Coordinates of C-alpha atoms and ligand atoms in Angstrom, one line a residue:
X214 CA 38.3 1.5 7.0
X215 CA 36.2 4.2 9.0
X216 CA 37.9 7.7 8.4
X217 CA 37.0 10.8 9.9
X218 CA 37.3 13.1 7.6
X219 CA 38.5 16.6 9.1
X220 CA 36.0 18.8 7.4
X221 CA 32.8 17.6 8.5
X222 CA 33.9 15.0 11.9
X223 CA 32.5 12.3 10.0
X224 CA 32.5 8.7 9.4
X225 CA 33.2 8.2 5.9
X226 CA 32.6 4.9 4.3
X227 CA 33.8 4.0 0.8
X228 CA 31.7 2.7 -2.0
X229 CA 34.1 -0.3 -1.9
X230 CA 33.7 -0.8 1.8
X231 CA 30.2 -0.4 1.8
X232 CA 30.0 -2.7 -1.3
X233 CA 32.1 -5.7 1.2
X234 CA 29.7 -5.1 4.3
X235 CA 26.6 -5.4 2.0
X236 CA 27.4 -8.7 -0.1
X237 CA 29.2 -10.1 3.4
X238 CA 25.8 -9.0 5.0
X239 CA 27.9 -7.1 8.3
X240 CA 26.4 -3.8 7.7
X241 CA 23.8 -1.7 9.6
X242 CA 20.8 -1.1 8.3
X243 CA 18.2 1.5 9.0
X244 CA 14.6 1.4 8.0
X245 CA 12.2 4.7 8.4
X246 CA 8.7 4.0 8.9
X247 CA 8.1 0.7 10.4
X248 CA 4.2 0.3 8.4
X249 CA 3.1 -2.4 6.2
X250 CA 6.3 -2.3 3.8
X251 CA 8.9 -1.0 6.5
X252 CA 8.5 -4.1 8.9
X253 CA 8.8 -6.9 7.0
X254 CA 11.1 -5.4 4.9
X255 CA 13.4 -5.1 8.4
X256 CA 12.2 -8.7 8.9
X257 CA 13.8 -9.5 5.3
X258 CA 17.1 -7.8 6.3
X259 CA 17.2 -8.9 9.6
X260 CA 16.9 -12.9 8.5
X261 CA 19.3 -12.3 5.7
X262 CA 21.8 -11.4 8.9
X263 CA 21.7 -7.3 8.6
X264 CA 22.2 -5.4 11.9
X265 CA 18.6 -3.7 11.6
X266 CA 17.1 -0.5 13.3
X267 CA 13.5 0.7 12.8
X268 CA 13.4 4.1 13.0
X269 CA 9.3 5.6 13.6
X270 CA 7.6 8.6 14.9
X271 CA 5.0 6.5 16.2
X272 CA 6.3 5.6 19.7
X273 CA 3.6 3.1 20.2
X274 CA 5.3 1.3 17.2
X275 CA 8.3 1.7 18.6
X276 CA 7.4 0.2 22.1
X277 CA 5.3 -2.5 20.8
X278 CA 8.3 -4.0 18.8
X279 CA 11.3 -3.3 21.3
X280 CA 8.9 -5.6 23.4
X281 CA 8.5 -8.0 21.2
X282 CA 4.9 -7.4 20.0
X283 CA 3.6 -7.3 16.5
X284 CA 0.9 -4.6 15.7
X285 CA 0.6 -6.5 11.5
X286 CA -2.1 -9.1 11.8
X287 CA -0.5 -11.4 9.4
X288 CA 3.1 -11.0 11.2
X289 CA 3.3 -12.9 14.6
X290 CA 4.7 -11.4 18.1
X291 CA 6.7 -14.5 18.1
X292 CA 8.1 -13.5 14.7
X293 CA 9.2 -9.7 16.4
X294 CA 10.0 -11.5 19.3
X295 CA 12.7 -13.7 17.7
X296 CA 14.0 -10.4 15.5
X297 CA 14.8 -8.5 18.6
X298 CA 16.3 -11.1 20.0
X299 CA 18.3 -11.6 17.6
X300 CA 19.6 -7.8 17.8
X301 CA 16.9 -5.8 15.8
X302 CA 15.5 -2.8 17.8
X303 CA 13.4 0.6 17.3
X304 CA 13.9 3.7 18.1
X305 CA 12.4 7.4 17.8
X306 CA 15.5 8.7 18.6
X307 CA 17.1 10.0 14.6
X308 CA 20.2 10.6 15.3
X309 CA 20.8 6.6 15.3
X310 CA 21.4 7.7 11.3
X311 CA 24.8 7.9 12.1
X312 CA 25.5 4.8 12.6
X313 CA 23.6 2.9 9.7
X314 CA 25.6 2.1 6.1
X315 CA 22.5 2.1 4.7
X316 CA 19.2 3.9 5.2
X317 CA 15.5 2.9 3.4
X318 CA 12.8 5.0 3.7
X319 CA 9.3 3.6 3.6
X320 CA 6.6 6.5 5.0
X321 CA 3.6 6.5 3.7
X322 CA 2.7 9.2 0.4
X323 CA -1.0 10.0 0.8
X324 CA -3.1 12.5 -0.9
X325 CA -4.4 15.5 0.8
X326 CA -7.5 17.2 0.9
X327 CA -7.4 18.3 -2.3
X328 CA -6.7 15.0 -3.8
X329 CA -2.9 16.5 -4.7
X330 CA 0.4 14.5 -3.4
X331 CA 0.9 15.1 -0.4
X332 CA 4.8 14.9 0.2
X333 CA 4.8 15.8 4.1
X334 CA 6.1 12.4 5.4
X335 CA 8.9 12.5 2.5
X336 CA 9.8 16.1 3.6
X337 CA 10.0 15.4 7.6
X338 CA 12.0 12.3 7.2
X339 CA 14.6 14.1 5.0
X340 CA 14.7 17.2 7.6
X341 CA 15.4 14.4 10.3
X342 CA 17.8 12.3 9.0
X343 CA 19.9 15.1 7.1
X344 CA 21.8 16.4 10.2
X345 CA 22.9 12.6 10.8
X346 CA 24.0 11.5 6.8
X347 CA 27.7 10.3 6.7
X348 CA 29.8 10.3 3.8
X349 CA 29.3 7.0 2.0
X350 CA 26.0 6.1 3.1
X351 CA 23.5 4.8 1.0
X352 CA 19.7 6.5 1.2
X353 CA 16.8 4.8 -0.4
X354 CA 13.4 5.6 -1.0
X355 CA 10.8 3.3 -1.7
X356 CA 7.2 5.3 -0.9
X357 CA 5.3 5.4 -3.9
X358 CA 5.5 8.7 -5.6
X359 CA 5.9 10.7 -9.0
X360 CA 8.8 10.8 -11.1
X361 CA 10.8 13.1 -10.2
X362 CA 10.4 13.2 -6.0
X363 CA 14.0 12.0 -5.7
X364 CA 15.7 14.7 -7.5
X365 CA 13.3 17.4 -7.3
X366 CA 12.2 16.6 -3.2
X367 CA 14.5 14.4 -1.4
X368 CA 18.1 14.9 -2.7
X369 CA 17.9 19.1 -2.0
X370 CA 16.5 18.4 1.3
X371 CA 18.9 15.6 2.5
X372 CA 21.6 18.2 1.0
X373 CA 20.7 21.0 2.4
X374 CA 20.4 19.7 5.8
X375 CA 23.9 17.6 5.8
X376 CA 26.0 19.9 4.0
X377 CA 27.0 17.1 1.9
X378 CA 26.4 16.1 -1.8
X379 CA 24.1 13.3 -3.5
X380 CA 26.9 11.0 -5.7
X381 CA 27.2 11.4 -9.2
X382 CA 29.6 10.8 -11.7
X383 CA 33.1 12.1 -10.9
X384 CA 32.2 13.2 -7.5
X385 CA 34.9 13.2 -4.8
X386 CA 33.2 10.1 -2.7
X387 CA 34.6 11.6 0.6
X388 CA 32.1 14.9 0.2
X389 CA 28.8 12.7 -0.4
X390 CA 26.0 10.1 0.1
X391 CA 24.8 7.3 -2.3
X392 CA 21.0 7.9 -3.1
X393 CA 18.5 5.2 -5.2
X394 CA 15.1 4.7 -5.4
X395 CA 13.6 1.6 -5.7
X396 CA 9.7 0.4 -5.7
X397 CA 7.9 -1.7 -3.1
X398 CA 5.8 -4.5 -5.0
X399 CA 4.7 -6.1 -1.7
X400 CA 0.7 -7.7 -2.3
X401 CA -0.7 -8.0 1.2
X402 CA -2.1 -11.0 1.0
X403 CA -0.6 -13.0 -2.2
X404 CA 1.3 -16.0 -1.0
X405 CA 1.3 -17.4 -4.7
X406 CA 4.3 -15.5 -5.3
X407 CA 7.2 -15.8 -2.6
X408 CA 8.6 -11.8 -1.1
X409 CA 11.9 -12.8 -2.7
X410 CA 10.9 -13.4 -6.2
X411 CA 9.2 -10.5 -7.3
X412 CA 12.1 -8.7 -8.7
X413 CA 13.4 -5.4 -7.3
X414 CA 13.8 -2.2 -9.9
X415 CA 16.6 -0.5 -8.9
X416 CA 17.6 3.4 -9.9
X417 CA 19.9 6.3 -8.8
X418 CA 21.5 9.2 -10.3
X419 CA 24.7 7.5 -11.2
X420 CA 25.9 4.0 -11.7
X421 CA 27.8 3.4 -9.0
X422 CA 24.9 4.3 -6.4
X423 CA 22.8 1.9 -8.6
X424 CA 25.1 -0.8 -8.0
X425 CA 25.4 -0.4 -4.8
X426 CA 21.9 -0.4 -4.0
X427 CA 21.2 -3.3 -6.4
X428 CA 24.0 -5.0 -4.4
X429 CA 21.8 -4.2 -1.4
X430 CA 18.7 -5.7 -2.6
X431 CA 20.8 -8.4 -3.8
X432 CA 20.7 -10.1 -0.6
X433 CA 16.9 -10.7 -0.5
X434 CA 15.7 -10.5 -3.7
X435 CA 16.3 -13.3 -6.4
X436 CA 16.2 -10.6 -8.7
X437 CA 17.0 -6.8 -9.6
X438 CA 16.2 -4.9 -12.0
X439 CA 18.2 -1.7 -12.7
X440 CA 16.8 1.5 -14.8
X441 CA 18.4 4.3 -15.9
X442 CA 17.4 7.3 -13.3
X443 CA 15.3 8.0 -10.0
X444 CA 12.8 9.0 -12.0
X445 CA 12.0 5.7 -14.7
X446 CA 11.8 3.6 -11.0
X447 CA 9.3 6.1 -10.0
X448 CA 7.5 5.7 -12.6
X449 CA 7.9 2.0 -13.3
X450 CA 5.7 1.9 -9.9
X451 CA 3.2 4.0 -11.3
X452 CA 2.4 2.6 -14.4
X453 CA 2.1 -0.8 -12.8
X454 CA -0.8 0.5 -10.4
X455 CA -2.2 2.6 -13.2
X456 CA -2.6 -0.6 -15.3
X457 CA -4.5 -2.0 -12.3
X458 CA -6.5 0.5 -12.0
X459 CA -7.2 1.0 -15.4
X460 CA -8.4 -2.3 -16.0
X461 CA -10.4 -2.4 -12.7
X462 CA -12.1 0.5 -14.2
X463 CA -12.6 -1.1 -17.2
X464 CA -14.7 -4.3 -15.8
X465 CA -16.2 -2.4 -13.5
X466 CA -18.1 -0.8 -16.2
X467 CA -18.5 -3.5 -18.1
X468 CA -20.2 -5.2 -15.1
X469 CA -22.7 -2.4 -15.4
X470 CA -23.0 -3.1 -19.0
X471 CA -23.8 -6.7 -18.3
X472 CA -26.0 -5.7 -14.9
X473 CA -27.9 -4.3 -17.2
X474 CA -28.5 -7.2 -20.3
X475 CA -28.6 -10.1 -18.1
X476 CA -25.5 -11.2 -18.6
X477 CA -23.1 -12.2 -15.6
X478 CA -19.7 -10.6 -15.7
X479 CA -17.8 -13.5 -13.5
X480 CA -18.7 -16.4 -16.0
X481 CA -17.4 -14.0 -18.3
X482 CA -14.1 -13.1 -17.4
X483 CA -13.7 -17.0 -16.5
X484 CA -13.9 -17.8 -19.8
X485 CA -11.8 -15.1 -21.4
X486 CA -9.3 -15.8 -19.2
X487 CA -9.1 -19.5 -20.5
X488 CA -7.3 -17.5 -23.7
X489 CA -3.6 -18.6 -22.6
X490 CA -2.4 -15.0 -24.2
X491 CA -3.1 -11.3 -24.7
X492 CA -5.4 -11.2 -21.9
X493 CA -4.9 -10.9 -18.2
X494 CA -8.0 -11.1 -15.9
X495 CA -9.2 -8.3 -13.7
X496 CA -12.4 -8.3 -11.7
X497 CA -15.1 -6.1 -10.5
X498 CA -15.8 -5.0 -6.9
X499 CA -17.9 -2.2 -4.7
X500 CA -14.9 0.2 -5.6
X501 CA -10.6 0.5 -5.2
X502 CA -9.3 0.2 -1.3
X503 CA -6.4 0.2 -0.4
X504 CA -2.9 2.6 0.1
X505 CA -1.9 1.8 -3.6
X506 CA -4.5 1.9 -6.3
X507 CA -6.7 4.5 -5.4
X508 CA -4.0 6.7 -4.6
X509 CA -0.7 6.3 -6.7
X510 CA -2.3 7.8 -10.2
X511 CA -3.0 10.6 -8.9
X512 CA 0.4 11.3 -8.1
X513 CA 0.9 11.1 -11.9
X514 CA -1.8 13.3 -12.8
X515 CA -0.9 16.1 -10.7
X516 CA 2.7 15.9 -12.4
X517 CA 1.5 15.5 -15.9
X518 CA -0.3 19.2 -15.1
X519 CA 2.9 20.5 -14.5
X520 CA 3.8 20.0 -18.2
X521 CA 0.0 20.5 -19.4
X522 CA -0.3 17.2 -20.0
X523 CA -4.1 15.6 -19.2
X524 CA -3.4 12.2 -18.1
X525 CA -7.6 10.8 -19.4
X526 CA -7.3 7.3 -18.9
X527 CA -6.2 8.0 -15.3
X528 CA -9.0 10.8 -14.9
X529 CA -12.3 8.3 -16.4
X530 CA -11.0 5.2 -14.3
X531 CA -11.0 7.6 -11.4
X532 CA -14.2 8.6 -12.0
X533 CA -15.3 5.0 -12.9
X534 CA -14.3 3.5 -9.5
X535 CA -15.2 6.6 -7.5
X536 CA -19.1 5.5 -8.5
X537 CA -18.7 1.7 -7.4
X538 CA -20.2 2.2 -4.0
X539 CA -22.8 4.6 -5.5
X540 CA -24.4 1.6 -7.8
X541 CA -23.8 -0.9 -4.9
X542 CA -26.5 1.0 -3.0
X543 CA -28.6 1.4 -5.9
X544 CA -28.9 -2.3 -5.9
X545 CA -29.1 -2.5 -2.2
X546 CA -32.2 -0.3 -2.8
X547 CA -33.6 -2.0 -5.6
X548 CA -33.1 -5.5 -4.0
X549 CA -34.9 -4.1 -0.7
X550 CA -37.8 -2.4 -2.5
X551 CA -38.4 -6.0 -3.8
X552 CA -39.3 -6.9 -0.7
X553 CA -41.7 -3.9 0.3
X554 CA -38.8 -2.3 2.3
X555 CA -36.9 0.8 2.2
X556 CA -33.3 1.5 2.9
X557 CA -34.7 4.2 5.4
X558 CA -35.0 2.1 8.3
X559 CA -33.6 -1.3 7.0
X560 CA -30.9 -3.1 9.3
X561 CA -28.6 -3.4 6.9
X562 CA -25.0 -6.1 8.0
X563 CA -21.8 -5.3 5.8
X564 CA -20.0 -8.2 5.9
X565 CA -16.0 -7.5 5.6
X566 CA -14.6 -3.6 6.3
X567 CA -11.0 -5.0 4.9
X568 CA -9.9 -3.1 1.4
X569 CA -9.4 -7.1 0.4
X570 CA -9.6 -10.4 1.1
X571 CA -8.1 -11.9 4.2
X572 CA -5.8 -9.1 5.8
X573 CA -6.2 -6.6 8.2
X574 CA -5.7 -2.9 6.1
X575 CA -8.7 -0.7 6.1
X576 CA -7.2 2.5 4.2
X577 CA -9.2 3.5 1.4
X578 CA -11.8 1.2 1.9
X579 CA -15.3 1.1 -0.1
X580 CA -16.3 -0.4 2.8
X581 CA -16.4 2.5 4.8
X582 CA -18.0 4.6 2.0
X583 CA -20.7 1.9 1.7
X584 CA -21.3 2.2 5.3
X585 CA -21.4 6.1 5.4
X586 CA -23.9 5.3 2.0
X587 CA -26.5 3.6 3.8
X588 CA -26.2 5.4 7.2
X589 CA -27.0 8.5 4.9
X590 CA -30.0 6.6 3.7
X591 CA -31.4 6.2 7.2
X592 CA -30.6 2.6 7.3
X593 CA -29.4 1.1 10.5
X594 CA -25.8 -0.6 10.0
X595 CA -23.7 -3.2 11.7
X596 CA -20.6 -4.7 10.5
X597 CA -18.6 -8.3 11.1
X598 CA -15.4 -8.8 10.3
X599 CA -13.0 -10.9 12.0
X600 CA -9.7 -8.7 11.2
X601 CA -11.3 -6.0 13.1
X602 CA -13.1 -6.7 16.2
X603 CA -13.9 -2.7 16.3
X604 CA -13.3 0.2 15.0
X605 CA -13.4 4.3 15.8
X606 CA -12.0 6.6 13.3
X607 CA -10.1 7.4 11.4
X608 CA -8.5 9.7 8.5
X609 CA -11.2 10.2 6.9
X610 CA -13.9 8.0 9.0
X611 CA -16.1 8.0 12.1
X612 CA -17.2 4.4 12.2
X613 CA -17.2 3.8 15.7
X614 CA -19.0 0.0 15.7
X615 CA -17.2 -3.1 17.2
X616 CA -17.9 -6.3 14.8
X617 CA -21.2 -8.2 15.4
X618 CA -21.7 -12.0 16.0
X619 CA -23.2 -13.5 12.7
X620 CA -25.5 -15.7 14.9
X621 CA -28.8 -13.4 14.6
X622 CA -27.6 -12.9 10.8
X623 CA -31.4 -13.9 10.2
X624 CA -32.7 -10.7 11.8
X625 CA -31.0 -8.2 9.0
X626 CA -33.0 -6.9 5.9
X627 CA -30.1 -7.5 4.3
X628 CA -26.9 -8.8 4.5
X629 CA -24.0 -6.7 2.3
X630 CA -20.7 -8.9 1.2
X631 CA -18.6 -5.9 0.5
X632 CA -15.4 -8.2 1.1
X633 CA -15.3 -12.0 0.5
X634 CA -13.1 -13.2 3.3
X635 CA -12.0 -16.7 3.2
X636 CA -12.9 -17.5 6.5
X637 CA -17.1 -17.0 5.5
X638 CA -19.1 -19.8 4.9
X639 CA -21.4 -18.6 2.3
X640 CA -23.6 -21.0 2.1
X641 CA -24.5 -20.9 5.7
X642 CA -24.6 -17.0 5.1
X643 CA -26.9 -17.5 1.9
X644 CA -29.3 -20.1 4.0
X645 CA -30.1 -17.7 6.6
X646 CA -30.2 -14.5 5.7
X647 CA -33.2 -12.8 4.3
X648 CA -31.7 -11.2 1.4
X649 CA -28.1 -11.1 0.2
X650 CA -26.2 -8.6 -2.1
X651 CA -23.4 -9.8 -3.2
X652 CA -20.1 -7.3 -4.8
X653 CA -17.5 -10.1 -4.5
X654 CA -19.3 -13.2 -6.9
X655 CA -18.6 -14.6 -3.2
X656 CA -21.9 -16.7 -3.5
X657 CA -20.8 -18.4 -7.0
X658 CA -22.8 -21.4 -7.6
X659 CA -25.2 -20.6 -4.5
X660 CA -28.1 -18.8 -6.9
X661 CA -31.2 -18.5 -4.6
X662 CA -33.7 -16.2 -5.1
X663 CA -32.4 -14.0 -2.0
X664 CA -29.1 -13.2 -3.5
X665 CA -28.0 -10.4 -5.8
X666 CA -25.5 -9.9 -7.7
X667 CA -23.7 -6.0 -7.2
Ligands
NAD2 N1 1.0 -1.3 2.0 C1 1.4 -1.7 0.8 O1 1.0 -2.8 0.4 C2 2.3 -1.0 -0.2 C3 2.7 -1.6 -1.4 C4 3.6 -0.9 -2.2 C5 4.0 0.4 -1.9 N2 3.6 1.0 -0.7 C6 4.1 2.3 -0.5 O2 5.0 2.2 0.6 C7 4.9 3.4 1.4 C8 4.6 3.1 2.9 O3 3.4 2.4 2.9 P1 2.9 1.6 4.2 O4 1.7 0.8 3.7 O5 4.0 0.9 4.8 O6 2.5 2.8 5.2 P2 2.2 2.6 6.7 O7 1.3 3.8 7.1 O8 1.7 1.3 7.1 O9 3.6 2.9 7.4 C9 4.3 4.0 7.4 C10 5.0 4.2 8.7 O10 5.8 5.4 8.6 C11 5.8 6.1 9.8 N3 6.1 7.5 9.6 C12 5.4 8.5 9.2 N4 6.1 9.6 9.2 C13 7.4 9.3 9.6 C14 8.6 10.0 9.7 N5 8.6 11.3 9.5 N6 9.6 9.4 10.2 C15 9.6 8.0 10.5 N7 8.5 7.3 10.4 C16 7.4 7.9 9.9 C17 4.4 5.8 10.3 O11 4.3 6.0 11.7 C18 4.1 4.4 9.9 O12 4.5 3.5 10.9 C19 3.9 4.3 0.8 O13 4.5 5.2 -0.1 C20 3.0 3.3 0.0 O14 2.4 3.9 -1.1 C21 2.7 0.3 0.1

């Protein structure tokens, strides 16, 4: 039963109520930020039998899907198409809140300049959506952040602004909002592992939010996984992309080490990861990409300060990765002097500007440092990369190339696989090009004398 409760001219909607439209799968559901977590996570909802809205400040997002048209390489137009037809739509337009059971927030968490968190997209979307909350709803964050953004960030704000209360304990339901937080593990471009059966960690400030949000993910997830507080989800996130980048870190240096006495890293971590326990392989590349790896430590370091605490395993993997691109171009150099040639002056082709393999996400690539690298050096740089036909600039890039054709690959001093894309055939790419340097082990059992290992 809706009730409008005289106080605030509300709808209120009881845990129990809420509870029946979730597990019967009636309720609306509103996500914020329609990027590389928000859509298909609408797409989940919305094929589980959800009434969806996507809520973005990106009006060209908002258009695009309304009309059908996907702007996520590896989700099709006919996939959007059949999601709006089937009720979904988009909108700008916040005050939509009010009429969603459930909101989940997905904007991005960036760092700024100064390498700190930068909370901003948090912060607007709480200022937005507080005027609109309704007593009963369920709020859910799942950006990436520190422990401690829930309580500390988003709960005042989404207070403040809706004169109502986050749910705890004993609470009188009819005053407040449910509130959880709970990680996104999505792995653009992993299909060994289906959406649904990574399991989803769940936490909130009390356990009936928890349950309510776990009955939430319920519904598309195999799985969930419920932790104590706001804060030990947060951080459940973290210390699963610190790991990461930890161990990246780790081979990455010892691919130096083994640069350096001859040995070769790849047949090395191949055989170590025959040991069927204690040991999970991780492997070397021209530096971290991505919205995730790079990024998401950070967050914890600059939290740890708070509570002079020095987080050093995140600080020397940092540092670690940062120099990737650096020693890519040393052996760029070293592979080119070879040859009698400089990097001043060399036409130098970077083959993949993806952050990975196979899918279409350029943020934080080391592609683009590589790039900026050589053109520094005086070489003469062109790209190919079938995910992106051209590109300008962006946050913190001026690019502005459109991909080459790999037919006069033979006319490059060197050819740069920065990302090993499935769709290459490397041993075309080997055969004709002059010289190949090679971050990726994309050339594996190709060994001429014109390729190099980086
Ligand atoms: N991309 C991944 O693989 C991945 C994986 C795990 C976690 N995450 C985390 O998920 C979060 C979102 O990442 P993403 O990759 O989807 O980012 P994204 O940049 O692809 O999408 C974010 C969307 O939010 C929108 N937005 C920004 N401010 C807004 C506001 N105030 N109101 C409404 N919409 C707003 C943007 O226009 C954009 O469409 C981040 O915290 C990220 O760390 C991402």
């Amino acid at each position: 039963m809706n009730l409008l409760t005289a106080e605030h001219d509300q709808r209120f909607l009881s845990a129990t109520e809420l509870t029946g439209k979730l597990i019967g799968r009636t309720a609306s559901i509103g996500i914020v930020g329609l990027g590389y977590v928000g859509l298909p996570l609408t797409m989940l909802l919305a094929d589980a039998g959800f009434t969806m809205t996507g809520f973005d400040v990106d009006t060209r997002k908002v258009a695009a899907l309304n009309e059908g048209r996907s702007y996520i390489q590896r989700i099709t137009s006919e996939e959007i198409a059949a999601m709006v037809n089937s009720g979904m739509r988009a909108t700008a337009d916040f005050s939509a809140i009010r009429e969603m059971d459930a909101v989940i927030i997905c904007v991005p968490t960036p760092l700024n300049e100064h390498r700190e968190p930068d909370l901003s997209f948090i912060e607007e979307t709480a200022r937005a959506i507080a005027p609109y909350l309704q007593p009963g709803q369920l709020i859910v964050l799942e950006s990436t952040t520190y422990p401690g953004t829930t309580e500390e960030v988003l709960i005042p704000l989404l207070e403040r602004g809706s004169k109502l209360n986050c749910f705890r304990d004993h609470s009188q339901e009819e005053l407040c909002f449910h509130v959880a937080y709970s990680p996104e593990r999505e792995d653009p471009g992993n299909d060994l592992v289906a959406r649904k059966d990574v399991p989803k960690v769940v936490g909130a400030p009390c356990t009936l939010s928890q349950q309510i949000a776990s009955d939430l993910y319920s519904t598309i997830f195999t799985r969930t996984v419920k932790v104590s507080s706001t804060g030990a989800a947060e951080m459940t996130k973290l210390l699963e992309n610190i790991y990461r980048c930890v161990n990246i870190a780790l081979v990455n240096e010892l691919k130096l080490l083994c640069q350096r006495i001859n040995l070769d890293i790849w047949e090395i971590i191949a055989a170590a990861a025959t040991k069927p326990f204690g040991f999970q392989p991780f492997y070397p590349g021209p530096g971290l990409g991505g919205h995730c790896i790079p990024i998401d430590p950070f967050y914890l370091s600059w939290k740890a300060r708070e509570v002079d605490f020095s987080t050093r395993f995140i600080e020397l993997a940092g540092e670690i990765n940062t120099e990737m691109p650096y020693r890519v171009i040393d052996v760029v150099t070293r592979a080119l002097n070879q040859q009698h040639k400089t990097v001043n002056g060399s036409k130098v082709l970077v083959l993949g500007l993806a952050y990975k393999k196979d899918i279409d996400d350029l943020r934080e690539s080391p592609s683009l440092t590589l790039i900026e690298l050589l053109r520094k050096l005086g070489a003469e740089v062109a790209y190919n990369d079938p995910y992106f036909p051209e590109v300008s600039q962006g946050r913190h890039y001026a690019l502005n190339l459109a991909s080459v054709s790999l037919d006069d690959i033979s006319s490059y001093d060197c050819v740069l696989i920065a990302t090993n894309h499935s769709s290459y055939d490397y041993a075309w790419i080997v055969e004709h090009a002059a010289l190949v340097v090679d971050t990726r082990n994309a050339t594996a059992g190709l060994a001429r004398n014109n390729v190099w290992q980086a």
